[in-house]
mmCIF file of N, CA, C and O in Angstrom:
data_model
loop_
_atom_site.group_PDB
_atom_site.id
_atom_site.type_symbol
_atom_site.label_atom_id
_atom_site.label_comp_id
_atom_site.label_asym_id
_atom_site.label_seq_id
_atom_site.Cartn_x
_atom_site.Cartn_y
_atom_site.Cartn_z
ATOM 1 N N MET Y 1 47.030 -22.063 18.697
ATOM 2 C CA MET Y 1 45.816 -21.946 19.441
ATOM 3 C C MET Y 1 45.519 -20.485 19.790
ATOM 4 O O MET Y 1 44.384 -20.059 19.705
ATOM 5 N N LYS Y 2 46.553 -19.721 20.175
ATOM 6 C CA LYS Y 2 46.365 -18.324 20.528
ATOM 7 C C LYS Y 2 45.967 -17.492 19.310
ATOM 8 O O LYS Y 2 45.252 -16.513 19.439
ATOM 9 N N SER Y 3 46.411 -17.863 18.119
ATOM 10 C CA SER Y 3 46.063 -17.097 16.924
ATOM 11 C C SER Y 3 44.660 -17.446 16.418
ATOM 12 O O SER Y 3 44.047 -16.664 15.703
ATOM 13 N N ILE Y 4 44.118 -18.573 16.793
ATOM 14 C CA ILE Y 4 42.781 -18.979 16.348
ATOM 15 C C ILE Y 4 41.698 -18.262 17.157
ATOM 16 O O ILE Y 4 40.655 -17.898 16.619
ATOM 17 N N LEU Y 5 41.944 -18.005 18.431
ATOM 18 C CA LEU Y 5 40.955 -17.382 19.294
ATOM 19 C C LEU Y 5 40.505 -16.003 18.788
ATOM 20 O O LEU Y 5 39.300 -15.758 18.674
ATOM 21 N N PRO Y 6 41.426 -15.090 18.428
ATOM 22 C CA PRO Y 6 40.968 -13.791 17.901
ATOM 23 C C PRO Y 6 40.168 -13.946 16.601
ATOM 24 O O PRO Y 6 39.209 -13.213 16.369
ATOM 25 N N LEU Y 7 40.525 -14.904 15.776
ATOM 26 C CA LEU Y 7 39.804 -15.138 14.539
ATOM 27 C C LEU Y 7 38.376 -15.606 14.822
ATOM 28 O O LEU Y 7 37.422 -15.154 14.197
ATOM 29 N N LEU Y 8 38.222 -16.497 15.798
ATOM 30 C CA LEU Y 8 36.898 -16.973 16.169
ATOM 31 C C LEU Y 8 36.038 -15.853 16.761
ATOM 32 O O LEU Y 8 34.850 -15.749 16.472
ATOM 33 N N VAL Y 9 36.626 -15.014 17.592
ATOM 34 C CA VAL Y 9 35.899 -13.892 18.188
ATOM 35 C C VAL Y 9 35.455 -12.915 17.100
ATOM 36 O O VAL Y 9 34.314 -12.460 17.080
ATOM 37 N N ALA Y 10 36.353 -12.600 16.177
ATOM 38 C CA ALA Y 10 36.022 -11.682 15.087
ATOM 39 C C ALA Y 10 34.924 -12.261 14.196
ATOM 40 O O ALA Y 10 34.003 -11.557 13.775
ATOM 41 N N THR Y 11 34.981 -13.540 13.909
ATOM 42 C CA THR Y 11 33.963 -14.192 13.086
ATOM 43 C C THR Y 11 32.613 -14.176 13.803
ATOM 44 O O THR Y 11 31.577 -13.890 13.186
ATOM 45 N N GLY Y 12 32.596 -14.454 15.081
ATOM 46 C CA GLY Y 12 31.356 -14.410 15.861
ATOM 47 C C GLY Y 12 30.753 -13.018 15.880
ATOM 48 O O GLY Y 12 29.540 -12.844 15.757
ATOM 49 N N PHE Y 13 31.579 -12.002 16.020
ATOM 50 C CA PHE Y 13 31.121 -10.617 16.010
ATOM 51 C C PHE Y 13 30.515 -10.262 14.662
ATOM 52 O O PHE Y 13 29.459 -9.628 14.589
ATOM 53 N N LEU Y 14 31.149 -10.680 13.582
ATOM 54 C CA LEU Y 14 30.653 -10.417 12.235
ATOM 55 C C LEU Y 14 29.287 -11.061 12.025
ATOM 56 O O LEU Y 14 28.362 -10.434 11.510
ATOM 57 N N PHE Y 15 29.118 -12.304 12.446
ATOM 58 C CA PHE Y 15 27.834 -12.984 12.296
ATOM 59 C C PHE Y 15 26.740 -12.319 13.134
ATOM 60 O O PHE Y 15 25.589 -12.251 12.711
ATOM 61 N N SER Y 16 27.088 -11.802 14.297
ATOM 62 C CA SER Y 16 26.079 -11.130 15.117
ATOM 63 C C SER Y 16 25.634 -9.823 14.468
ATOM 64 O O SER Y 16 24.468 -9.455 14.548
ATOM 65 N N LEU Y 17 26.545 -9.109 13.815
ATOM 66 C CA LEU Y 17 26.159 -7.887 13.100
ATOM 67 C C LEU Y 17 25.257 -8.200 11.920
ATOM 68 O O LEU Y 17 24.287 -7.490 11.663
ATOM 69 N N ILE Y 18 25.559 -9.238 11.190
ATOM 70 C CA ILE Y 18 24.747 -9.620 10.037
ATOM 71 C C ILE Y 18 23.353 -10.023 10.491
ATOM 72 O O ILE Y 18 22.347 -9.681 9.864
ATOM 73 N N GLY Y 19 23.248 -10.720 11.601
ATOM 74 C CA GLY Y 19 21.960 -11.163 12.119
ATOM 75 C C GLY Y 19 21.081 -10.023 12.597
ATOM 76 O O GLY Y 19 19.863 -10.141 12.635
ATOM 77 N N CYS Y 20 21.638 -8.874 12.926
ATOM 78 C CA CYS Y 20 20.861 -7.746 13.435
ATOM 79 C C CYS Y 20 20.216 -6.921 12.333
ATOM 80 O O CYS Y 20 19.297 -6.168 12.578
ATOM 81 N N SER Y 21 20.676 -7.003 11.112
ATOM 82 C CA SER Y 21 20.099 -6.225 10.024
ATOM 83 C C SER Y 21 19.109 -7.099 9.257
ATOM 84 O O SER Y 21 19.492 -7.934 8.468
ATOM 85 N N SER Y 22 17.805 -6.879 9.501
ATOM 86 C CA SER Y 22 16.818 -7.815 8.986
ATOM 87 C C SER Y 22 15.999 -7.300 7.809
ATOM 88 O O SER Y 22 15.558 -8.072 7.001
ATOM 89 N N ASP Y 23 15.723 -6.020 7.693
ATOM 90 C CA ASP Y 23 14.906 -5.461 6.614
ATOM 91 C C ASP Y 23 13.589 -6.210 6.433
ATOM 92 O O ASP Y 23 13.338 -6.842 5.417
ATOM 93 N N GLU Y 24 12.716 -6.132 7.429
ATOM 94 C CA GLU Y 24 11.402 -6.739 7.343
ATOM 95 C C GLU Y 24 10.429 -5.770 6.682
ATOM 96 O O GLU Y 24 10.539 -4.558 6.818
ATOM 97 N N ASP Y 25 9.451 -6.326 5.966
ATOM 98 C CA ASP Y 25 8.411 -5.499 5.355
ATOM 99 C C ASP Y 25 7.664 -4.728 6.436
ATOM 100 O O ASP Y 25 7.526 -5.197 7.562
ATOM 101 N N PRO Y 26 7.131 -3.553 6.082
ATOM 102 C CA PRO Y 26 6.318 -2.811 7.043
ATOM 103 C C PRO Y 26 5.091 -3.633 7.439
ATOM 104 O O PRO Y 26 4.584 -4.425 6.641
ATOM 105 N N GLN Y 27 4.621 -3.414 8.648
ATOM 106 C CA GLN Y 27 3.417 -4.097 9.116
ATOM 107 C C GLN Y 27 2.455 -3.072 9.685
ATOM 108 O O GLN Y 27 2.865 -2.032 10.205
ATOM 109 N N PHE Y 28 1.172 -3.379 9.598
ATOM 110 C CA PHE Y 28 0.146 -2.504 10.152
ATOM 111 C C PHE Y 28 -0.950 -3.364 10.769
ATOM 112 O O PHE Y 28 -1.080 -4.547 10.473
ATOM 113 N N ARG Y 29 -1.721 -2.747 11.653
ATOM 114 C CA ARG Y 29 -2.896 -3.380 12.231
ATOM 115 C C ARG Y 29 -3.934 -2.295 12.462
ATOM 116 O O ARG Y 29 -3.630 -1.098 12.400
ATOM 117 N N ILE Y 30 -5.159 -2.715 12.750
ATOM 118 C CA ILE Y 30 -6.267 -1.786 12.956
ATOM 119 C C ILE Y 30 -6.768 -1.938 14.393
ATOM 120 O O ILE Y 30 -6.931 -3.054 14.885
ATOM 121 N N ARG Y 31 -7.009 -0.799 15.055
ATOM 122 C CA ARG Y 31 -7.638 -0.804 16.385
ATOM 123 C C ARG Y 31 -8.897 0.043 16.306
ATOM 124 O O ARG Y 31 -8.860 1.189 15.840
ATOM 125 N N ASN Y 32 -10.018 -0.516 16.749
ATOM 126 C CA ASN Y 32 -11.297 0.185 16.691
ATOM 127 C C ASN Y 32 -11.676 0.693 18.077
ATOM 128 O O ASN Y 32 -12.054 -0.082 18.944
ATOM 129 N N ASP Y 33 -11.593 2.003 18.278
ATOM 130 C CA ASP Y 33 -11.965 2.621 19.547
ATOM 131 C C ASP Y 33 -13.406 3.122 19.545
ATOM 132 O O ASP Y 33 -13.846 3.748 20.510
ATOM 133 N N ARG Y 34 -14.146 2.876 18.472
ATOM 134 C CA ARG Y 34 -15.541 3.311 18.387
ATOM 135 C C ARG Y 34 -16.463 2.250 18.978
ATOM 136 O O ARG Y 34 -16.062 1.115 19.204
ATOM 137 N N SER Y 35 -17.730 2.621 19.163
ATOM 138 C CA SER Y 35 -18.700 1.675 19.723
ATOM 139 C C SER Y 35 -19.329 0.786 18.658
ATOM 140 O O SER Y 35 -19.986 -0.200 18.988
ATOM 141 N N ASP Y 36 -19.135 1.107 17.380
ATOM 142 C CA ASP Y 36 -19.681 0.309 16.285
ATOM 143 C C ASP Y 36 -18.560 -0.385 15.522
ATOM 144 O O ASP Y 36 -17.433 0.106 15.471
ATOM 145 N N LYS Y 37 -18.894 -1.517 14.899
ATOM 146 C CA LYS Y 37 -17.878 -2.234 14.124
ATOM 147 C C LYS Y 37 -17.572 -1.481 12.837
ATOM 148 O O LYS Y 37 -18.336 -0.620 12.397
ATOM 149 N N ALA Y 38 -16.424 -1.823 12.238
ATOM 150 C CA ALA Y 38 -15.971 -1.142 11.029
ATOM 151 C C ALA Y 38 -15.406 -2.145 10.035
ATOM 152 O O ALA Y 38 -14.865 -3.183 10.419
ATOM 153 N N ASN Y 39 -15.530 -1.811 8.763
ATOM 154 C CA ASN Y 39 -14.859 -2.521 7.684
ATOM 155 C C ASN Y 39 -13.771 -1.588 7.175
ATOM 156 O O ASN Y 39 -14.025 -0.401 6.939
ATOM 157 N N VAL Y 40 -12.566 -2.101 7.018
ATOM 158 C CA VAL Y 40 -11.428 -1.261 6.655
ATOM 159 C C VAL Y 40 -10.812 -1.760 5.361
ATOM 160 O O VAL Y 40 -10.569 -2.958 5.189
ATOM 161 N N GLN Y 41 -10.560 -0.815 4.455
ATOM 162 C CA GLN Y 41 -9.896 -1.131 3.192
ATOM 163 C C GLN Y 41 -8.526 -0.466 3.209
ATOM 164 O O GLN Y 41 -8.414 0.734 3.482
ATOM 165 N N VAL Y 42 -7.491 -1.260 2.921
ATOM 166 C CA VAL Y 42 -6.118 -0.762 2.930
ATOM 167 C C VAL Y 42 -5.539 -0.947 1.535
ATOM 168 O O VAL Y 42 -5.442 -2.071 1.033
ATOM 169 N N GLN Y 43 -5.180 0.166 0.893
ATOM 170 C CA GLN Y 43 -4.555 0.118 -0.429
ATOM 171 C C GLN Y 43 -3.064 0.345 -0.239
ATOM 172 O O GLN Y 43 -2.640 1.377 0.263
ATOM 173 N N THR Y 44 -2.268 -0.652 -0.629
ATOM 174 C CA THR Y 44 -0.821 -0.575 -0.431
ATOM 175 C C THR Y 44 -0.140 -0.033 -1.671
ATOM 176 O O THR Y 44 -0.712 -0.036 -2.759
ATOM 177 N N SER Y 45 1.100 0.398 -1.500
ATOM 178 C CA SER Y 45 1.856 0.941 -2.626
ATOM 179 C C SER Y 45 2.201 -0.137 -3.645
ATOM 180 O O SER Y 45 2.499 0.161 -4.785
ATOM 181 N N GLY Y 46 2.137 -1.393 -3.243
ATOM 182 C CA GLY Y 46 2.404 -2.495 -4.151
ATOM 183 C C GLY Y 46 1.229 -2.804 -5.066
ATOM 184 O O GLY Y 46 1.286 -3.736 -5.861
ATOM 185 N N GLY Y 47 0.129 -2.046 -4.935
ATOM 186 C CA GLY Y 47 -1.027 -2.249 -5.783
ATOM 187 C C GLY Y 47 -2.049 -3.216 -5.217
ATOM 188 O O GLY Y 47 -3.068 -3.477 -5.839
ATOM 189 N N ASN Y 48 -1.800 -3.737 -4.026
ATOM 190 C CA ASN Y 48 -2.737 -4.663 -3.400
ATOM 191 C C ASN Y 48 -3.755 -3.906 -2.566
ATOM 192 O O ASN Y 48 -3.474 -2.835 -2.037
ATOM 193 N N THR Y 49 -4.941 -4.494 -2.451
ATOM 194 C CA THR Y 49 -5.957 -3.985 -1.545
ATOM 195 C C THR Y 49 -6.239 -5.074 -0.522
ATOM 196 O O THR Y 49 -6.509 -6.212 -0.880
ATOM 197 N N ILE Y 50 -6.161 -4.699 0.747
ATOM 198 C CA ILE Y 50 -6.425 -5.628 1.841
ATOM 199 C C ILE Y 50 -7.703 -5.169 2.528
ATOM 200 O O ILE Y 50 -7.799 -4.015 2.957
ATOM 201 N N ASN Y 51 -8.701 -6.055 2.592
ATOM 202 C CA ASN Y 51 -9.951 -5.752 3.279
ATOM 203 C C ASN Y 51 -9.957 -6.448 4.629
ATOM 204 O O ASN Y 51 -9.729 -7.653 4.715
ATOM 205 N N ILE Y 52 -10.207 -5.673 5.666
ATOM 206 C CA ILE Y 52 -10.310 -6.213 7.022
ATOM 207 C C ILE Y 52 -11.724 -5.888 7.484
ATOM 208 O O ILE Y 52 -12.037 -4.731 7.782
ATOM 209 N N ASN Y 53 -12.579 -6.891 7.502
ATOM 210 C CA ASN Y 53 -13.999 -6.684 7.764
ATOM 211 C C ASN Y 53 -14.371 -7.014 9.204
ATOM 212 O O ASN Y 53 -13.743 -7.844 9.851
ATOM 213 N N ASP Y 54 -15.437 -6.343 9.640
ATOM 214 C CA ASP Y 54 -16.044 -6.593 10.951
ATOM 215 C C ASP Y 54 -15.065 -6.441 12.117
ATOM 216 O O ASP Y 54 -14.981 -7.304 12.988
ATOM 217 N N VAL Y 55 -14.345 -5.333 12.138
ATOM 218 C CA VAL Y 55 -13.464 -5.039 13.276
ATOM 219 C C VAL Y 55 -14.374 -4.508 14.386
ATOM 220 O O VAL Y 55 -14.921 -3.412 14.293
ATOM 221 N N ALA Y 56 -14.565 -5.309 15.409
ATOM 222 C CA ALA Y 56 -15.512 -4.991 16.479
ATOM 223 C C ALA Y 56 -14.998 -3.858 17.367
ATOM 224 O O ALA Y 56 -13.798 -3.563 17.405
ATOM 225 N N SER Y 57 -15.909 -3.260 18.093
ATOM 226 C CA SER Y 57 -15.565 -2.218 19.054
ATOM 227 C C SER Y 57 -14.552 -2.755 20.058
ATOM 228 O O SER Y 57 -14.717 -3.843 20.602
ATOM 229 N N GLY Y 58 -13.461 -2.032 20.265
ATOM 230 C CA GLY Y 58 -12.429 -2.433 21.211
ATOM 231 C C GLY Y 58 -11.435 -3.455 20.675
ATOM 232 O O GLY Y 58 -10.489 -3.809 21.368
ATOM 233 N N GLN Y 59 -11.631 -3.933 19.461
ATOM 234 C CA GLN Y 59 -10.757 -4.970 18.892
ATOM 235 C C GLN Y 59 -9.517 -4.361 18.239
ATOM 236 O O GLN Y 59 -9.579 -3.298 17.629
ATOM 237 N N THR Y 60 -8.403 -5.080 18.363
ATOM 238 C CA THR Y 60 -7.182 -4.771 17.621
ATOM 239 C C THR Y 60 -6.851 -5.998 16.789
ATOM 240 O O THR Y 60 -6.746 -7.101 17.326
ATOM 241 N N THR Y 61 -6.683 -5.821 15.496
ATOM 242 C CA THR Y 61 -6.427 -6.945 14.603
ATOM 243 C C THR Y 61 -4.973 -7.391 14.686
ATOM 244 O O THR Y 61 -4.128 -6.696 15.246
ATOM 245 N N ALA Y 62 -4.693 -8.525 14.084
ATOM 246 C CA ALA Y 62 -3.313 -8.996 13.955
ATOM 247 C C ALA Y 62 -2.583 -8.124 12.938
ATOM 248 O O ALA Y 62 -3.202 -7.484 12.085
ATOM 249 N N TYR Y 63 -1.262 -8.109 13.010
ATOM 250 C CA TYR Y 63 -0.471 -7.345 12.051
ATOM 251 C C TYR Y 63 -0.565 -7.976 10.666
ATOM 252 O O TYR Y 63 -0.603 -9.196 10.529
ATOM 253 N N GLN Y 64 -0.597 -7.116 9.637
ATOM 254 C CA GLN Y 64 -0.566 -7.516 8.238
ATOM 255 C C GLN Y 64 0.692 -6.901 7.624
ATOM 256 O O GLN Y 64 1.068 -5.783 7.972
ATOM 257 N N SER Y 65 1.299 -7.592 6.687
ATOM 258 C CA SER Y 65 2.469 -7.053 5.993
ATOM 259 C C SER Y 65 2.031 -6.300 4.750
ATOM 260 O O SER Y 65 1.017 -6.629 4.137
ATOM 261 N N ALA Y 66 2.805 -5.294 4.392
ATOM 262 C CA ALA Y 66 2.529 -4.490 3.202
ATOM 263 C C ALA Y 66 3.841 -4.129 2.533
ATOM 264 O O ALA Y 66 4.912 -4.252 3.125
ATOM 265 N N ALA Y 67 3.735 -3.672 1.289
ATOM 266 C CA ALA Y 67 4.919 -3.187 0.583
ATOM 267 C C ALA Y 67 5.297 -1.816 1.147
ATOM 268 O O ALA Y 67 4.445 -1.056 1.602
ATOM 269 N N GLU Y 68 6.572 -1.517 1.101
ATOM 270 C CA GLU Y 68 7.063 -0.214 1.552
ATOM 271 C C GLU Y 68 6.507 0.875 0.628
ATOM 272 O O GLU Y 68 6.416 0.691 -0.574
ATOM 273 N N GLY Y 69 6.104 1.999 1.221
ATOM 274 C CA GLY Y 69 5.603 3.115 0.419
ATOM 275 C C GLY Y 69 4.319 3.683 0.993
ATOM 276 O O GLY Y 69 4.000 3.503 2.163
ATOM 277 N N THR Y 70 3.557 4.354 0.138
ATOM 278 C CA THR Y 70 2.333 5.027 0.550
ATOM 279 C C THR Y 70 1.193 4.036 0.731
ATOM 280 O O THR Y 70 0.945 3.200 -0.130
ATOM 281 N N ILE Y 71 0.498 4.167 1.859
ATOM 282 C CA ILE Y 71 -0.644 3.314 2.172
ATOM 283 C C ILE Y 71 -1.840 4.216 2.449
ATOM 284 O O ILE Y 71 -1.728 5.217 3.168
ATOM 285 N N VAL Y 72 -2.989 3.857 1.860
ATOM 286 C CA VAL Y 72 -4.230 4.604 2.056
ATOM 287 C C VAL Y 72 -5.212 3.692 2.780
ATOM 288 O O VAL Y 72 -5.499 2.587 2.315
ATOM 289 N N VAL Y 73 -5.717 4.161 3.920
ATOM 290 C CA VAL Y 73 -6.649 3.391 4.741
ATOM 291 C C VAL Y 73 -7.991 4.123 4.756
ATOM 292 O O VAL Y 73 -8.038 5.321 5.017
ATOM 293 N N THR Y 74 -9.072 3.377 4.480
ATOM 294 C CA THR Y 74 -10.423 3.925 4.535
ATOM 295 C C THR Y 74 -11.267 3.022 5.422
ATOM 296 O O THR Y 74 -11.258 1.804 5.248
ATOM 297 N N ALA Y 75 -12.005 3.626 6.353
ATOM 298 C CA ALA Y 75 -12.849 2.864 7.269
ATOM 299 C C ALA Y 75 -14.318 3.165 6.977
ATOM 300 O O ALA Y 75 -14.720 4.329 6.906
ATOM 301 N N VAL Y 76 -15.103 2.114 6.802
ATOM 302 C CA VAL Y 76 -16.554 2.248 6.680
ATOM 303 C C VAL Y 76 -17.119 1.767 8.009
ATOM 304 O O VAL Y 76 -17.005 0.590 8.353
ATOM 305 N N ILE Y 77 -17.703 2.714 8.757
ATOM 306 C CA ILE Y 77 -18.143 2.435 10.119
ATOM 307 C C ILE Y 77 -19.656 2.246 10.129
ATOM 308 O O ILE Y 77 -20.401 3.048 9.545
ATOM 309 N N GLN Y 78 -20.095 1.191 10.802
ATOM 310 C CA GLN Y 78 -21.521 0.894 10.905
ATOM 311 C C GLN Y 78 -22.252 2.096 11.517
ATOM 312 O O GLN Y 78 -21.774 2.706 12.475
ATOM 313 N N ASN Y 79 -23.401 2.435 10.957
ATOM 314 C CA ASN Y 79 -24.272 3.531 11.424
ATOM 315 C C ASN Y 79 -23.663 4.920 11.239
ATOM 316 O O ASN Y 79 -24.076 5.862 11.909
ATOM 317 N N GLU Y 80 -22.673 5.061 10.370
ATOM 318 C CA GLU Y 80 -22.068 6.376 10.096
ATOM 319 C C GLU Y 80 -22.156 6.662 8.601
ATOM 320 O O GLU Y 80 -21.980 5.771 7.773
ATOM 321 N N SER Y 81 -22.411 7.902 8.249
ATOM 322 C CA SER Y 81 -22.472 8.282 6.835
ATOM 323 C C SER Y 81 -21.116 8.739 6.310
ATOM 324 O O SER Y 81 -20.916 8.857 5.114
ATOM 325 N N VAL Y 82 -20.168 8.990 7.216
ATOM 326 C CA VAL Y 82 -18.831 9.450 6.844
ATOM 327 C C VAL Y 82 -17.861 8.274 6.907
ATOM 328 O O VAL Y 82 -17.872 7.492 7.860
ATOM 329 N N SER Y 83 -17.010 8.148 5.896
ATOM 330 C CA SER Y 83 -15.964 7.111 5.865
ATOM 331 C C SER Y 83 -14.607 7.790 5.934
ATOM 332 O O SER Y 83 -14.090 8.247 4.906
ATOM 333 N N PRO Y 84 -14.018 7.865 7.111
ATOM 334 C CA PRO Y 84 -12.732 8.558 7.230
ATOM 335 C C PRO Y 84 -11.623 7.810 6.498
ATOM 336 O O PRO Y 84 -11.644 6.588 6.394
ATOM 337 N N ALA Y 85 -10.668 8.576 5.989
ATOM 338 C CA ALA Y 85 -9.512 8.008 5.282
ATOM 339 C C ALA Y 85 -8.240 8.643 5.826
ATOM 340 O O ALA Y 85 -8.257 9.741 6.386
ATOM 341 N N LEU Y 86 -7.146 7.919 5.638
ATOM 342 C CA LEU Y 86 -5.848 8.364 6.132
ATOM 343 C C LEU Y 86 -4.773 7.841 5.197
ATOM 344 O O LEU Y 86 -4.857 6.699 4.735
ATOM 345 N N THR Y 87 -3.779 8.646 4.915
ATOM 346 C CA THR Y 87 -2.645 8.233 4.093
ATOM 347 C C THR Y 87 -1.381 8.352 4.933
ATOM 348 O O THR Y 87 -1.184 9.342 5.640
ATOM 349 N N PHE Y 88 -0.524 7.312 4.861
ATOM 350 C CA PHE Y 88 0.760 7.374 5.555
ATOM 351 C C PHE Y 88 1.802 6.624 4.741
ATOM 352 O O PHE Y 88 1.470 5.872 3.828
ATOM 353 N N VAL Y 89 3.060 6.873 5.066
ATOM 354 C CA VAL Y 89 4.165 6.211 4.378
ATOM 355 C C VAL Y 89 4.717 5.125 5.294
ATOM 356 O O VAL Y 89 5.102 5.399 6.434
ATOM 357 N N ALA Y 90 4.737 3.895 4.782
ATOM 358 C CA ALA Y 90 5.250 2.759 5.541
ATOM 359 C C ALA Y 90 6.695 2.492 5.135
ATOM 360 O O ALA Y 90 7.005 2.421 3.947
ATOM 361 N N SER Y 91 7.558 2.349 6.121
ATOM 362 C CA SER Y 91 8.979 2.095 5.888
ATOM 363 C C SER Y 91 9.341 0.692 6.357
ATOM 364 O O SER Y 91 8.657 0.121 7.208
ATOM 365 N N MET Y 92 10.426 0.176 5.845
ATOM 366 C CA MET Y 92 10.905 -1.137 6.259
ATOM 367 C C MET Y 92 11.123 -1.146 7.771
ATOM 368 O O MET Y 92 11.450 -0.130 8.378
ATOM 369 N N ASP Y 93 10.923 -2.315 8.371
ATOM 370 C CA ASP Y 93 11.149 -2.533 9.799
ATOM 371 C C ASP Y 93 10.266 -1.674 10.701
ATOM 372 O O ASP Y 93 10.660 -1.332 11.819
ATOM 373 N N THR Y 94 9.051 -1.282 10.236
ATOM 374 C CA THR Y 94 8.159 -0.503 11.082
ATOM 375 C C THR Y 94 6.852 -1.253 11.309
ATOM 376 O O THR Y 94 6.427 -2.051 10.473
ATOM 377 N N ARG Y 95 6.234 -0.982 12.447
ATOM 378 C CA ARG Y 95 4.911 -1.497 12.776
ATOM 379 C C ARG Y 95 4.025 -0.302 13.090
ATOM 380 O O ARG Y 95 4.394 0.543 13.916
ATOM 381 N N THR Y 96 2.874 -0.242 12.454
ATOM 382 C CA THR Y 96 1.967 0.887 12.597
ATOM 383 C C THR Y 96 0.596 0.394 13.029
ATOM 384 O O THR Y 96 0.112 -0.604 12.500
ATOM 385 N N THR Y 97 -0.016 1.104 13.957
ATOM 386 C CA THR Y 97 -1.394 0.830 14.340
ATOM 387 C C THR Y 97 -2.253 1.980 13.845
ATOM 388 O O THR Y 97 -1.992 3.139 14.167
ATOM 389 N N VAL Y 98 -3.256 1.659 13.026
ATOM 390 C CA VAL Y 98 -4.225 2.639 12.566
ATOM 391 C C VAL Y 98 -5.397 2.574 13.538
ATOM 392 O O VAL Y 98 -6.007 1.518 13.708
ATOM 393 N N VAL Y 99 -5.695 3.696 14.177
ATOM 394 C CA VAL Y 99 -6.738 3.746 15.201
ATOM 395 C C VAL Y 99 -7.973 4.425 14.633
ATOM 396 O O VAL Y 99 -7.897 5.546 14.117
ATOM 397 N N ILE Y 100 -9.115 3.733 14.726
ATOM 398 C CA ILE Y 100 -10.399 4.332 14.397
ATOM 399 C C ILE Y 100 -10.859 5.009 15.681
ATOM 400 O O ILE Y 100 -11.191 4.341 16.660
ATOM 401 N N GLN Y 101 -10.833 6.344 15.670
ATOM 402 C CA GLN Y 101 -11.055 7.099 16.897
ATOM 403 C C GLN Y 101 -12.536 7.268 17.224
ATOM 404 O O GLN Y 101 -13.362 7.428 16.336
ATOM 405 N N ALA Y 102 -12.840 7.263 18.517
ATOM 406 C CA ALA Y 102 -14.171 7.599 18.982
ATOM 407 C C ALA Y 102 -14.367 9.104 18.806
ATOM 408 O O ALA Y 102 -13.401 9.860 18.755
ATOM 409 N N GLY Y 103 -15.582 9.541 18.712
ATOM 410 C CA GLY Y 103 -15.866 10.967 18.575
ATOM 411 C C GLY Y 103 -16.559 11.257 17.268
ATOM 412 O O GLY Y 103 -16.693 10.397 16.401
ATOM 413 N N ASN Y 104 -17.033 12.478 17.141
ATOM 414 C CA ASN Y 104 -17.725 12.909 15.923
ATOM 415 C C ASN Y 104 -17.034 14.123 15.355
ATOM 416 O O ASN Y 104 -16.724 15.035 16.103
ATOM 417 N N PRO Y 105 -16.779 14.172 14.083
ATOM 418 C CA PRO Y 105 -17.001 13.105 13.109
ATOM 419 C C PRO Y 105 -15.955 11.995 13.283
ATOM 420 O O PRO Y 105 -14.915 12.206 13.908
ATOM 421 N N PRO Y 106 -16.230 10.812 12.711
ATOM 422 C CA PRO Y 106 -15.263 9.719 12.803
ATOM 423 C C PRO Y 106 -13.930 10.123 12.166
ATOM 424 O O PRO Y 106 -13.903 10.848 11.171
ATOM 425 N N SER Y 107 -12.831 9.638 12.739
ATOM 426 C CA SER Y 107 -11.512 9.939 12.177
ATOM 427 C C SER Y 107 -10.557 8.804 12.452
ATOM 428 O O SER Y 107 -10.819 7.923 13.259
ATOM 429 N N LEU Y 108 -9.427 8.851 11.754
ATOM 430 C CA LEU Y 108 -8.364 7.850 11.911
ATOM 431 C C LEU Y 108 -7.115 8.564 12.371
ATOM 432 O O LEU Y 108 -6.876 9.722 12.031
ATOM 433 N N ARG Y 109 -6.263 7.838 13.110
ATOM 434 C CA ARG Y 109 -4.949 8.371 13.485
ATOM 435 C C ARG Y 109 -3.943 7.223 13.475
ATOM 436 O O ARG Y 109 -4.306 6.055 13.489
ATOM 437 N N ILE Y 110 -2.677 7.569 13.479
ATOM 438 C CA ILE Y 110 -1.585 6.602 13.441
ATOM 439 C C ILE Y 110 -0.906 6.556 14.815
ATOM 440 O O ILE Y 110 -0.585 7.585 15.393
ATOM 441 N N ASP Y 111 -0.670 5.326 15.318
ATOM 442 C CA ASP Y 111 0.188 5.092 16.486
ATOM 443 C C ASP Y 111 1.332 4.212 15.999
ATOM 444 O O ASP Y 111 1.101 3.249 15.287
ATOM 445 N N GLN Y 112 2.552 4.561 16.375
ATOM 446 C CA GLN Y 112 3.686 3.717 15.987
ATOM 447 C C GLN Y 112 4.434 3.255 17.199
ATOM 448 O O GLN Y 112 4.388 3.777 18.233
#
């Protein structure tokens, strides 16, 4: 009985370490700080394009998953002639918020 207890403790410790290493795909979301709605196009490194349309003023979208690597985000903002773009590198186990900033000219920034 005394020799089984250390084995059980060691096994439990091993399983807890394995459970902590998850390697989840990168995730991103869009937050619109402007007064006009925006349509956002996200090109992922996996070759996919994700369109997030009608992001209202003050809205933050749900997280979307993407492939690890370079991501290009372009926002088409209602009543604006400029479409700001931003490129960033997404890594495993990260969550990124792309913010459509208020101000002129329109711009994007990253919050992590």
